[in-house]
Amino acid sequence: MFIFYILFIYFGIIVILNFKYPLLKWDWSKADLQNISLPKNFMWGSATAAHQVEGNCKNNNWSNWEKSKDNKGNPRIKNYQKSGDACNHWDLYNEDFNRLNELGLDSYRFSLEWSKIEPQEGVFDQKIIKHYSEVINSLINKNIIPVITLHHFTHPIWFDEIGAFEKKENIFYFKRFCEKMFNEYSNEVKMWCTINEPGVFAVMGYFAGIFPPGKNNPDLTAQVIINLLDAHVDVYHSLKNHRNGSNCKIGIVKNINQFDPWRRWNLLDWLVCSINNHIFNSIFIDFFKKGKFNIYIPGFIIRKHSNLNAADSLDFFGLNYYSHSYMKFKPSFKQFFENKFPINEIKTDMEYTIYAEGFYRAIKTVSILNKPIFITENGIADKKDDRRTIYIERYLFALQKAIKDGFDIRGYFYWSLMDNFEWAEGYDMCFGLYEVNFKTQKRILRKGAERYKEIIINSKYIKH
Ligand code: BGC
């Protein structure tokens, strides 16, 4: 009888969970992917980040990391690759921006390399500041709206050496850098992203140890998340107080990744999803919605945090979306779950599948903040270029549906304009609309990317 009672409760919970969180799946054979068109005033763009494209980044946390080895003597980056010259976008930006025109884009999201601008604490390099002015002017001359990211995973070595975002007092340095940049460029640049993917930065660097500084410390991970979020709030309010503050849009960039149970009847798989969803998504949403959150990290650390200024610190939400993950519980202390891939979903070259329904779900998730949404990143690693078209069609179809359903989405930035240094994966992952030959620095528009161009033309010039 007792067993029966337990089973009844167990399956009762499973039924409720399945009912409350169904796996959204659309019948793609019925979707009209040939006539996708978004509103005329929609902002079309593509995105890059300094360390991944510029080249010659020798003075930041990643340049050190690329040279180092793990405890077993293995390289940090696949096959000992280094960012090196990357796409030499530093010198080739002007012709790269012609490519934005070629695609019919109206905006470009890029990041400023703090380690080049402030190579030593308090020393700002005027030549580099001038370089970025020229970059911005080049965009404006080509009718492209510049969108700046202030922190995209990299910062100067000196900042790392004093503990970077592990320490609350170091927010001062980041804020000073942001204020200086805003003062330099906010006459021309009207859209600013403070920090790119704080959750990924913290978890990959301080919990998984796959990004620098390669630590495995749950408590520190929590602290870094807290400090990054507080840094965003401080920077936001400070920039808003600048004379250009009120006519600039300032937001944060955050990825949303769904965690779906591999076995929808297994409570442990649901539990693993809930822990991941909490750490990667919920705490951030809570922070911007309520100004507070509690962090639970496996290892049983619980942290509470509140910041009264947080709820009013976004002009827009920058949503990055790539995919969802299927989680299967694993009875191991080291890693208590594994990622699974269903055969009925198309895999990208990264360890995830094409799942455009999840894009719609992510938009719904962040819409709770009632802020305009910009899709600051979305794209596919597809070296063979045999899935890019389907990816673009499905994700833009999902976007079209979300807009029709009333979600306030203002723009979309494809990741990325060209192949680039994909962090721990090196150059093996090809996200580019343009294929890059890293020996000759030649760029070629990928066949699969032409669909992006067509959909933009369709949206801008064809009657709705
Ligand atoms: C990051 C990019 C990265 C992309 C593709 C995002 O998490 O912001 O820098 O290249 O994902 O993995």
Short mmCIF file of C-alpha atoms and ligand atoms in Angstrom, two decimals:
data_model
loop_
_atom_site.label_atom_id
_atom_site.label_comp_id
_atom_site.label_asym_id
_atom_site.label_seq_id
_atom_site.Cartn_x
_atom_site.Cartn_y
_atom_site.Cartn_z
CA MET A 1 0.00 0.00 0.00
CA PHE A 2 2.84 2.36 0.97
CA ILE A 3 4.63 1.64 -2.33
CA PHE A 4 1.42 2.32 -4.21
CA TYR A 5 1.09 5.64 -2.40
CA ILE A 6 4.68 6.63 -3.27
CA LEU A 7 4.21 5.66 -6.92
CA PHE A 8 1.01 7.64 -7.05
CA ILE A 9 2.77 10.77 -5.78
CA TYR A 10 5.78 10.21 -8.05
CA PHE A 11 3.75 9.88 -11.22
CA GLY A 12 1.42 12.65 -10.10
CA ILE A 13 4.40 15.00 -9.97
CA ILE A 14 5.61 13.74 -13.35
CA VAL A 15 2.19 14.37 -14.93
CA ILE A 16 2.08 17.89 -13.50
CA LEU A 17 5.62 18.67 -14.70
CA ASN A 18 4.87 17.36 -18.19
CA PHE A 19 1.69 19.36 -18.31
CA LYS A 20 3.27 22.57 -16.98
CA TYR A 21 6.48 22.37 -19.02
CA PRO A 22 5.63 20.58 -22.27
CA LEU A 23 8.39 20.24 -24.83
CA LEU A 24 7.44 22.70 -27.54
CA LYS A 25 7.70 21.07 -30.98
CA TRP A 26 6.39 22.47 -34.24
CA ASP A 27 5.58 20.54 -37.37
CA TRP A 28 8.22 22.03 -39.68
CA SER A 29 6.72 20.35 -42.75
CA LYS A 30 3.76 22.71 -42.39
CA ALA A 31 5.74 25.91 -41.69
CA ASP A 32 5.94 28.42 -44.54
CA LEU A 33 9.69 28.98 -44.57
CA GLN A 34 9.72 30.54 -48.03
CA ASN A 35 7.86 33.73 -47.15
CA ILE A 36 9.48 34.91 -43.95
CA SER A 37 9.26 38.65 -43.52
CA LEU A 38 9.77 40.83 -40.44
CA PRO A 39 8.59 44.41 -39.84
CA LYS A 40 10.09 47.13 -42.05
CA ASN A 41 11.66 49.04 -39.16
CA PHE A 42 13.25 45.90 -37.71
CA MET A 43 17.00 46.23 -37.03
CA TRP A 44 19.11 43.66 -38.89
CA GLY A 45 22.67 43.08 -37.83
CA SER A 46 25.53 40.74 -37.14
CA ALA A 47 27.86 40.49 -34.17
CA THR A 48 31.51 39.86 -33.33
CA ALA A 49 33.75 40.28 -30.28
CA ALA A 50 37.20 41.88 -30.19
CA HIS A 51 39.28 38.92 -29.02
CA GLN A 52 37.64 36.63 -31.54
CA VAL A 53 38.24 38.76 -34.63
CA GLU A 54 40.71 41.62 -34.16
CA GLY A 55 43.98 39.75 -33.77
CA ASN A 56 47.00 40.72 -31.72
CA CYS A 57 45.26 40.51 -28.34
CA LYS A 58 48.34 39.85 -26.25
CA ASN A 59 47.54 41.52 -23.00
CA ASN A 60 44.32 39.98 -21.71
CA ASN A 61 43.14 37.03 -19.60
CA TRP A 62 42.67 34.90 -22.74
CA SER A 63 46.12 35.54 -24.19
CA ASN A 64 47.67 34.14 -21.00
CA TRP A 65 45.22 31.26 -20.96
CA GLU A 66 45.98 30.27 -24.54
CA LYS A 67 49.63 29.82 -23.62
CA SER A 68 48.98 27.76 -20.49
CA LYS A 69 48.32 24.04 -19.95
CA ASP A 70 46.05 22.18 -17.58
CA ASN A 71 47.24 19.93 -14.71
CA LYS A 72 47.71 17.02 -17.06
CA GLY A 73 49.80 19.08 -19.47
CA ASN A 74 47.01 19.38 -22.03
CA PRO A 75 46.40 22.60 -23.95
CA ARG A 76 43.53 24.84 -22.89
CA ILE A 77 42.43 25.36 -26.47
CA LYS A 78 41.73 22.49 -28.85
CA ASN A 79 44.89 21.30 -30.60
CA TYR A 80 47.07 24.01 -29.07
CA GLN A 81 45.38 26.74 -31.15
CA LYS A 82 45.83 30.41 -30.28
CA SER A 83 43.80 33.44 -31.25
CA GLY A 84 46.88 34.99 -32.90
CA ASP A 85 46.01 37.22 -35.84
CA ALA A 86 42.39 36.00 -35.77
CA CYS A 87 40.60 37.67 -38.74
CA ASN A 88 42.88 40.70 -38.59
CA HIS A 89 39.68 42.70 -38.33
CA TRP A 90 41.83 45.36 -36.66
CA ASP A 91 43.24 46.29 -40.06
CA LEU A 92 40.50 44.97 -42.30
CA TYR A 93 37.46 46.45 -40.56
CA ASN A 94 36.70 48.87 -43.35
CA GLU A 95 36.33 46.20 -45.99
CA ASP A 96 34.54 43.95 -43.50
CA PHE A 97 31.96 46.70 -43.12
CA ASN A 98 31.40 46.69 -46.89
CA ARG A 99 30.25 43.14 -46.28
CA LEU A 100 27.61 44.40 -43.87
CA ASN A 101 26.34 46.58 -46.72
CA GLU A 102 26.51 43.65 -49.11
CA LEU A 103 24.20 41.71 -46.79
CA GLY A 104 21.79 44.62 -46.41
CA LEU A 105 22.40 44.92 -42.68
CA ASP A 106 21.78 48.10 -40.71
CA SER A 107 23.72 47.42 -37.52
CA TYR A 108 26.90 45.86 -36.18
CA ARG A 109 27.57 44.70 -32.63
CA PHE A 110 31.25 44.61 -31.67
CA SER A 111 33.26 44.85 -28.46
CA LEU A 112 36.03 47.18 -27.34
CA GLU A 113 39.20 45.42 -26.27
CA TRP A 114 39.80 46.88 -22.81
CA SER A 115 43.33 45.42 -22.64
CA LYS A 116 44.38 47.44 -25.70
CA ILE A 117 42.71 50.65 -24.51
CA GLU A 118 44.00 50.51 -20.92
CA PRO A 119 47.09 48.29 -21.15
CA GLN A 120 48.22 49.31 -17.67
CA GLU A 121 45.99 50.36 -14.84
CA GLY A 122 45.02 54.01 -15.34
CA VAL A 123 47.00 54.39 -18.59
CA PHE A 124 44.73 54.93 -21.58
CA ASP A 125 46.25 54.57 -25.04
CA GLN A 126 45.08 57.48 -27.22
CA LYS A 127 46.11 55.73 -30.46
CA ILE A 128 43.81 52.84 -29.68
CA ILE A 129 40.99 55.17 -28.66
CA LYS A 130 41.41 56.91 -32.00
CA HIS A 131 41.35 53.56 -33.79
CA TYR A 132 37.93 52.72 -32.36
CA SER A 133 36.71 56.21 -33.32
CA GLU A 134 37.70 55.41 -36.88
CA VAL A 135 35.92 52.07 -36.66
CA ILE A 136 32.76 53.82 -35.48
CA ASN A 137 33.01 56.48 -38.19
CA SER A 138 33.54 53.86 -40.84
CA LEU A 139 30.30 52.16 -39.74
CA ILE A 140 28.38 55.41 -39.67
CA ASN A 141 29.65 56.38 -43.12
CA LYS A 142 28.29 53.11 -44.41
CA ASN A 143 24.92 53.71 -42.73
CA ILE A 144 25.49 51.00 -40.19
CA ILE A 145 24.40 51.57 -36.59
CA PRO A 146 27.28 50.76 -34.19
CA VAL A 147 26.43 48.75 -31.08
CA ILE A 148 29.20 48.48 -28.49
CA THR A 149 29.78 45.70 -25.97
CA LEU A 150 31.98 46.82 -23.09
CA HIS A 151 32.95 43.41 -21.73
CA HIS A 152 32.90 40.32 -23.93
CA PHE A 153 34.79 37.69 -21.89
CA THR A 154 38.16 39.54 -21.97
CA HIS A 155 39.86 42.09 -19.75
CA PRO A 156 43.45 43.29 -19.19
CA ILE A 157 46.00 41.10 -17.44
CA TRP A 158 46.49 43.75 -14.74
CA PHE A 159 42.78 43.51 -13.92
CA ASP A 160 43.03 39.73 -13.77
CA GLU A 161 46.01 39.94 -11.47
CA ILE A 162 44.10 41.97 -8.91
CA GLY A 163 41.30 39.38 -8.92
CA ALA A 164 39.04 40.74 -11.71
CA PHE A 165 35.36 40.26 -10.88
CA GLU A 166 36.11 37.97 -7.96
CA LYS A 167 36.33 41.11 -5.84
CA LYS A 168 33.60 43.63 -5.40
CA GLU A 169 36.04 46.54 -5.08
CA ASN A 170 37.35 45.86 -8.61
CA ILE A 171 34.05 46.97 -10.12
CA PHE A 172 35.53 50.45 -9.74
CA TYR A 173 38.05 49.80 -12.54
CA PHE A 174 35.49 48.40 -14.93
CA LYS A 175 33.15 51.28 -14.26
CA ARG A 176 35.93 53.80 -14.83
CA PHE A 177 36.73 52.17 -18.17
CA CYS A 178 33.05 52.18 -19.20
CA GLU A 179 32.60 55.83 -18.23
CA LYS A 180 35.64 56.79 -20.24
CA MET A 181 34.42 54.88 -23.30
CA PHE A 182 30.95 56.36 -23.03
CA ASN A 183 32.44 59.80 -22.80
CA GLU A 184 34.53 59.13 -25.92
CA TYR A 185 31.95 57.51 -28.14
CA SER A 186 28.40 58.22 -26.97
CA ASN A 187 27.94 61.15 -29.32
CA GLU A 188 27.99 58.61 -32.15
CA VAL A 189 27.08 55.31 -30.49
CA LYS A 190 23.55 55.12 -29.14
CA MET A 191 23.30 51.47 -28.17
CA TRP A 192 25.51 49.90 -25.49
CA CYS A 193 25.78 46.42 -24.01
CA THR A 194 27.56 46.34 -20.68
CA ILE A 195 28.50 42.69 -20.15
CA ASN A 196 28.20 39.71 -22.45
CA GLU A 197 26.80 36.52 -20.92
CA PRO A 198 27.78 36.94 -17.26
CA GLY A 199 26.55 33.42 -16.48
CA VAL A 200 28.72 31.78 -19.15
CA PHE A 201 31.73 33.86 -18.12
CA ALA A 202 31.33 32.88 -14.46
CA VAL A 203 30.38 29.22 -14.85
CA MET A 204 32.93 28.42 -17.57
CA GLY A 205 35.75 30.26 -15.79
CA TYR A 206 35.09 29.58 -12.13
CA PHE A 207 33.02 26.37 -12.02
CA ALA A 208 33.81 24.29 -15.12
CA GLY A 209 37.35 25.66 -15.47
CA ILE A 210 37.15 25.63 -19.27
CA PHE A 211 37.61 29.41 -19.62
CA PRO A 212 40.18 31.47 -17.72
CA PRO A 213 41.00 31.60 -14.88
CA GLY A 214 40.23 27.86 -14.94
CA LYS A 215 38.95 27.53 -11.39
CA ASN A 216 36.50 24.98 -9.99
CA ASN A 217 34.99 26.84 -7.11
CA PRO A 218 31.20 27.04 -6.71
CA ASP A 219 31.36 29.75 -4.06
CA LEU A 220 33.57 31.94 -6.21
CA THR A 221 31.29 31.32 -9.19
CA ALA A 222 28.41 32.72 -7.18
CA GLN A 223 30.51 35.71 -6.13
CA VAL A 224 31.56 36.45 -9.70
CA ILE A 225 27.93 36.31 -10.89
CA ILE A 226 26.93 38.71 -8.13
CA ASN A 227 29.78 41.10 -8.89
CA LEU A 228 29.12 41.07 -12.63
CA LEU A 229 25.47 41.86 -12.09
CA ASP A 230 26.26 44.61 -9.62
CA ALA A 231 28.86 45.95 -12.06
CA HIS A 232 26.18 46.14 -14.73
CA VAL A 233 23.85 48.06 -12.41
CA ASP A 234 26.57 50.54 -11.37
CA VAL A 235 27.68 51.09 -14.94
CA TYR A 236 24.11 51.47 -16.17
CA HIS A 237 23.24 54.19 -13.68
CA SER A 238 26.52 55.98 -14.10
CA LEU A 239 26.21 56.10 -17.92
CA LYS A 240 22.58 57.17 -17.68
CA ASN A 241 23.75 60.18 -15.67
CA HIS A 242 26.08 61.25 -18.44
CA ARG A 243 24.81 64.07 -20.70
CA ASN A 244 24.20 61.49 -23.50
CA GLY A 245 22.70 58.94 -21.14
CA SER A 246 19.07 59.68 -21.83
CA ASN A 247 19.41 59.34 -25.59
CA CYS A 248 21.36 56.08 -25.44
CA LYS A 249 19.99 52.59 -24.90
CA ILE A 250 21.96 50.55 -22.38
CA GLY A 251 21.35 46.87 -21.65
CA ILE A 252 22.98 43.60 -20.69
CA VAL A 253 23.48 40.55 -22.90
CA LYS A 254 22.37 37.23 -21.52
CA ASN A 255 21.98 33.84 -23.14
CA ILE A 256 19.01 31.68 -22.34
CA ASN A 257 19.49 27.95 -22.73
CA GLN A 258 16.66 25.59 -21.91
CA PHE A 259 17.28 22.39 -20.03
CA ASP A 260 14.86 19.65 -20.97
CA PRO A 261 14.74 16.24 -19.28
CA TRP A 262 16.09 13.39 -21.40
CA ARG A 263 13.57 11.01 -19.81
CA ARG A 264 10.37 12.90 -19.22
CA TRP A 265 9.24 10.26 -16.69
CA ASN A 266 12.38 10.52 -14.57
CA LEU A 267 12.20 12.93 -11.65
CA LEU A 268 15.99 13.04 -11.31
CA ASP A 269 16.33 14.31 -14.88
CA TRP A 270 13.76 17.00 -14.08
CA LEU A 271 15.70 17.90 -10.95
CA VAL A 272 18.96 18.31 -12.87
CA CYS A 273 17.14 20.57 -15.36
CA SER A 274 15.72 22.65 -12.58
CA ILE A 275 19.16 23.19 -10.97
CA ASN A 276 20.69 24.22 -14.29
CA ASN A 277 17.77 26.42 -15.20
CA HIS A 278 18.03 28.12 -11.82
CA ILE A 279 21.74 28.88 -12.18
CA PHE A 280 21.79 29.81 -15.83
CA ASN A 281 18.46 31.59 -16.20
CA SER A 282 16.20 32.21 -13.20
CA ILE A 283 18.59 34.10 -10.96
CA PHE A 284 19.25 36.65 -13.71
CA ILE A 285 15.57 37.15 -14.48
CA ASP A 286 14.80 37.48 -10.75
CA PHE A 287 17.59 40.01 -10.37
CA PHE A 288 16.22 42.32 -13.05
CA LYS A 289 12.60 41.72 -12.12
CA LYS A 290 12.76 41.88 -8.33
CA GLY A 291 16.23 43.21 -7.58
CA LYS A 292 17.16 40.06 -5.67
CA PHE A 293 17.79 36.34 -5.98
CA ASN A 294 18.98 33.27 -4.11
CA ILE A 295 21.72 31.11 -5.62
CA TYR A 296 21.82 27.36 -5.11
CA ILE A 297 24.89 25.72 -6.57
CA PRO A 298 25.52 21.97 -6.57
CA GLY A 299 27.76 21.53 -3.58
CA PHE A 300 24.91 23.00 -1.57
CA ILE A 301 26.04 26.58 -1.29
CA ILE A 302 23.21 29.00 -0.93
CA ARG A 303 23.72 32.71 -1.44
CA LYS A 304 21.23 35.51 -1.20
CA HIS A 305 21.77 38.74 -3.01
CA SER A 306 19.85 41.92 -3.48
CA ASN A 307 20.51 45.20 -5.23
CA LEU A 308 17.77 47.77 -4.98
CA ASN A 309 18.88 49.53 -8.16
CA ALA A 310 18.74 46.40 -10.30
CA ALA A 311 15.07 46.40 -11.19
CA ASP A 312 15.49 49.71 -12.99
CA SER A 313 18.72 49.05 -14.87
CA LEU A 314 17.81 47.96 -18.37
CA ASP A 315 16.70 49.91 -21.44
CA PHE A 316 16.63 46.64 -23.37
CA PHE A 317 17.37 43.00 -22.83
CA GLY A 318 20.02 41.54 -25.15
CA LEU A 319 19.06 37.92 -25.71
CA ASN A 320 21.59 35.40 -27.01
CA TYR A 321 20.08 32.11 -28.03
CA TYR A 322 21.73 29.00 -29.44
CA SER A 323 19.88 25.86 -28.33
CA HIS A 324 18.53 23.68 -25.56
CA SER A 325 20.18 20.79 -23.74
CA TYR A 326 18.73 17.43 -22.85
CA MET A 327 19.85 16.48 -19.37
CA LYS A 328 20.21 12.97 -18.04
CA PHE A 329 20.95 12.39 -14.38
CA LYS A 330 24.23 10.58 -13.69
CA PRO A 331 24.94 9.06 -10.28
CA SER A 332 28.35 10.71 -9.90
CA PHE A 333 29.57 13.40 -7.53
CA LYS A 334 31.91 14.87 -10.10
CA GLN A 335 29.28 15.68 -12.67
CA PHE A 336 25.80 14.63 -11.80
CA PHE A 337 24.34 14.92 -15.30
CA GLU A 338 25.18 14.30 -18.93
CA ASN A 339 24.06 15.93 -22.17
CA LYS A 340 22.13 13.77 -24.61
CA PHE A 341 21.21 14.34 -28.25
CA PRO A 342 18.03 12.97 -29.78
CA ILE A 343 18.42 11.57 -33.29
CA ASN A 344 15.35 13.42 -34.53
CA GLU A 345 16.98 16.83 -34.04
CA ILE A 346 19.65 18.14 -36.40
CA LYS A 347 22.99 18.57 -34.64
CA THR A 348 25.17 21.64 -35.20
CA ASP A 349 28.98 21.36 -35.08
CA MET A 350 28.76 22.52 -31.46
CA GLU A 351 27.42 20.11 -28.85
CA TYR A 352 23.80 21.06 -29.40
CA THR A 353 20.99 20.74 -31.92
CA ILE A 354 18.91 23.08 -34.05
CA TYR A 355 15.88 23.87 -31.91
CA ALA A 356 14.12 27.01 -33.08
CA GLU A 357 11.10 26.36 -30.87
CA GLY A 358 13.46 27.04 -27.98
CA PHE A 359 14.18 30.47 -29.42
CA TYR A 360 10.48 31.23 -29.12
CA ARG A 361 10.47 29.85 -25.57
CA ALA A 362 13.48 31.99 -24.64
CA ILE A 363 11.81 35.14 -25.95
CA LYS A 364 8.76 34.26 -23.86
CA THR A 365 10.95 33.72 -20.80
CA VAL A 366 12.65 37.11 -20.97
CA SER A 367 9.48 38.97 -21.99
CA ILE A 368 8.50 38.79 -18.32
CA LEU A 369 10.89 41.73 -17.78
CA ASN A 370 8.72 43.96 -19.98
CA LYS A 371 11.71 45.44 -21.78
CA PRO A 372 12.33 45.72 -25.51
CA ILE A 373 14.26 42.64 -26.64
CA PHE A 374 17.17 42.64 -29.07
CA ILE A 375 18.48 39.29 -30.24
CA THR A 376 22.14 40.12 -29.71
CA GLU A 377 23.40 36.70 -30.89
CA ASN A 378 22.03 33.71 -32.73
CA GLY A 379 23.84 31.57 -35.27
CA ILE A 380 25.18 28.15 -36.19
CA ALA A 381 28.60 26.51 -36.28
CA ASP A 382 28.41 24.64 -39.56
CA LYS A 383 31.71 24.03 -41.31
CA LYS A 384 30.16 22.02 -44.14
CA ASP A 385 27.56 24.74 -44.62
CA ASP A 386 24.85 22.16 -45.12
CA ARG A 387 22.60 23.25 -42.22
CA ARG A 388 22.98 27.04 -42.19
CA THR A 389 20.03 27.76 -44.47
CA ILE A 390 17.65 25.59 -42.50
CA TYR A 391 18.93 27.14 -39.27
CA ILE A 392 18.37 30.68 -40.52
CA GLU A 393 14.92 29.85 -41.89
CA ARG A 394 13.70 28.12 -38.76
CA TYR A 395 15.05 30.66 -36.28
CA LEU A 396 13.75 33.62 -38.26
CA PHE A 397 10.42 31.84 -38.63
CA ALA A 398 10.31 31.54 -34.83
CA LEU A 399 11.19 35.21 -34.55
CA GLN A 400 8.46 36.16 -37.00
CA LYS A 401 5.97 34.13 -34.98
CA ALA A 402 7.09 35.77 -31.73
CA ILE A 403 6.66 39.24 -33.22
CA LYS A 404 3.22 38.31 -34.58
CA ASP A 405 2.31 37.02 -31.13
CA GLY A 406 3.05 40.46 -29.70
CA PHE A 407 6.53 40.12 -28.17
CA ASP A 408 8.47 43.38 -28.35
CA ILE A 409 11.53 42.35 -30.36
CA ARG A 410 13.36 45.18 -32.06
CA GLY A 411 16.39 43.65 -33.75
CA TYR A 412 18.42 40.56 -34.60
CA PHE A 413 22.21 40.15 -34.78
CA TYR A 414 23.47 37.03 -36.50
CA TRP A 415 26.50 35.41 -34.84
CA SER A 416 28.79 35.89 -36.53
CA LEU A 417 29.76 38.06 -39.48
CA MET A 418 32.74 35.79 -40.19
CA ASP A 419 34.45 32.67 -38.86
CA ASN A 420 36.51 33.52 -35.82
CA PHE A 421 38.30 32.28 -32.71
CA GLU A 422 35.65 30.25 -30.89
CA TRP A 423 37.24 30.39 -27.41
CA ALA A 424 38.13 26.90 -26.08
CA GLU A 425 37.15 25.37 -29.45
CA GLY A 426 39.74 27.43 -31.33
CA TYR A 427 39.11 27.87 -35.03
CA ASP A 428 37.31 24.55 -35.50
CA MET A 429 33.85 26.04 -35.15
CA CYS A 430 32.73 28.05 -38.16
CA PHE A 431 29.89 30.40 -37.26
CA GLY A 432 30.54 32.90 -40.04
CA LEU A 433 28.19 34.21 -42.67
CA TYR A 434 31.56 34.63 -44.37
CA GLU A 435 34.04 31.82 -44.50
CA VAL A 436 37.53 33.03 -43.59
CA ASN A 437 40.73 31.62 -44.98
CA PHE A 438 43.01 32.37 -42.01
CA LYS A 439 46.17 32.10 -44.12
CA THR A 440 45.18 34.66 -46.74
CA GLN A 441 42.50 36.54 -44.74
CA LYS A 442 40.15 36.11 -47.71
CA ARG A 443 36.45 36.09 -46.88
CA ILE A 444 33.83 34.36 -48.99
CA LEU A 445 30.08 34.64 -48.45
CA ARG A 446 28.78 31.19 -47.63
CA LYS A 447 26.01 29.79 -49.83
CA GLY A 448 23.98 28.95 -46.74
CA ALA A 449 24.16 32.55 -45.58
CA GLU A 450 22.44 33.91 -48.66
CA ARG A 451 19.10 33.05 -47.13
CA TYR A 452 19.78 35.66 -44.44
CA LYS A 453 20.29 38.28 -47.12
CA GLU A 454 17.10 37.22 -48.95
CA ILE A 455 14.97 37.39 -45.83
CA ILE A 456 16.29 40.88 -45.05
CA ILE A 457 15.45 42.07 -48.58
CA ASN A 458 12.06 40.44 -48.33
CA SER A 459 11.39 42.22 -45.06
CA LYS A 460 12.62 45.64 -46.14
CA TYR A 461 11.32 45.96 -49.64
CA ILE A 462 8.39 43.63 -50.08
CA LYS A 463 4.93 44.70 -49.02
CA HIS A 464 3.75 43.19 -45.77
C1 BGC B 1 29.45 34.14 -27.10
C2 BGC B 1 30.29 34.24 -28.35
C3 BGC B 1 30.50 32.84 -28.92
C4 BGC B 1 29.15 32.29 -29.29
C5 BGC B 1 29.17 30.95 -30.00
C6 BGC B 1 28.31 33.16 -27.19
O1 BGC B 1 28.24 32.45 -26.02
O2 BGC B 1 29.01 35.41 -26.71
O3 BGC B 1 31.48 34.88 -28.05
O4 BGC B 1 31.38 32.83 -29.98
O5 BGC B 1 28.38 32.15 -28.13
O6 BGC B 1 29.54 29.93 -29.16
#
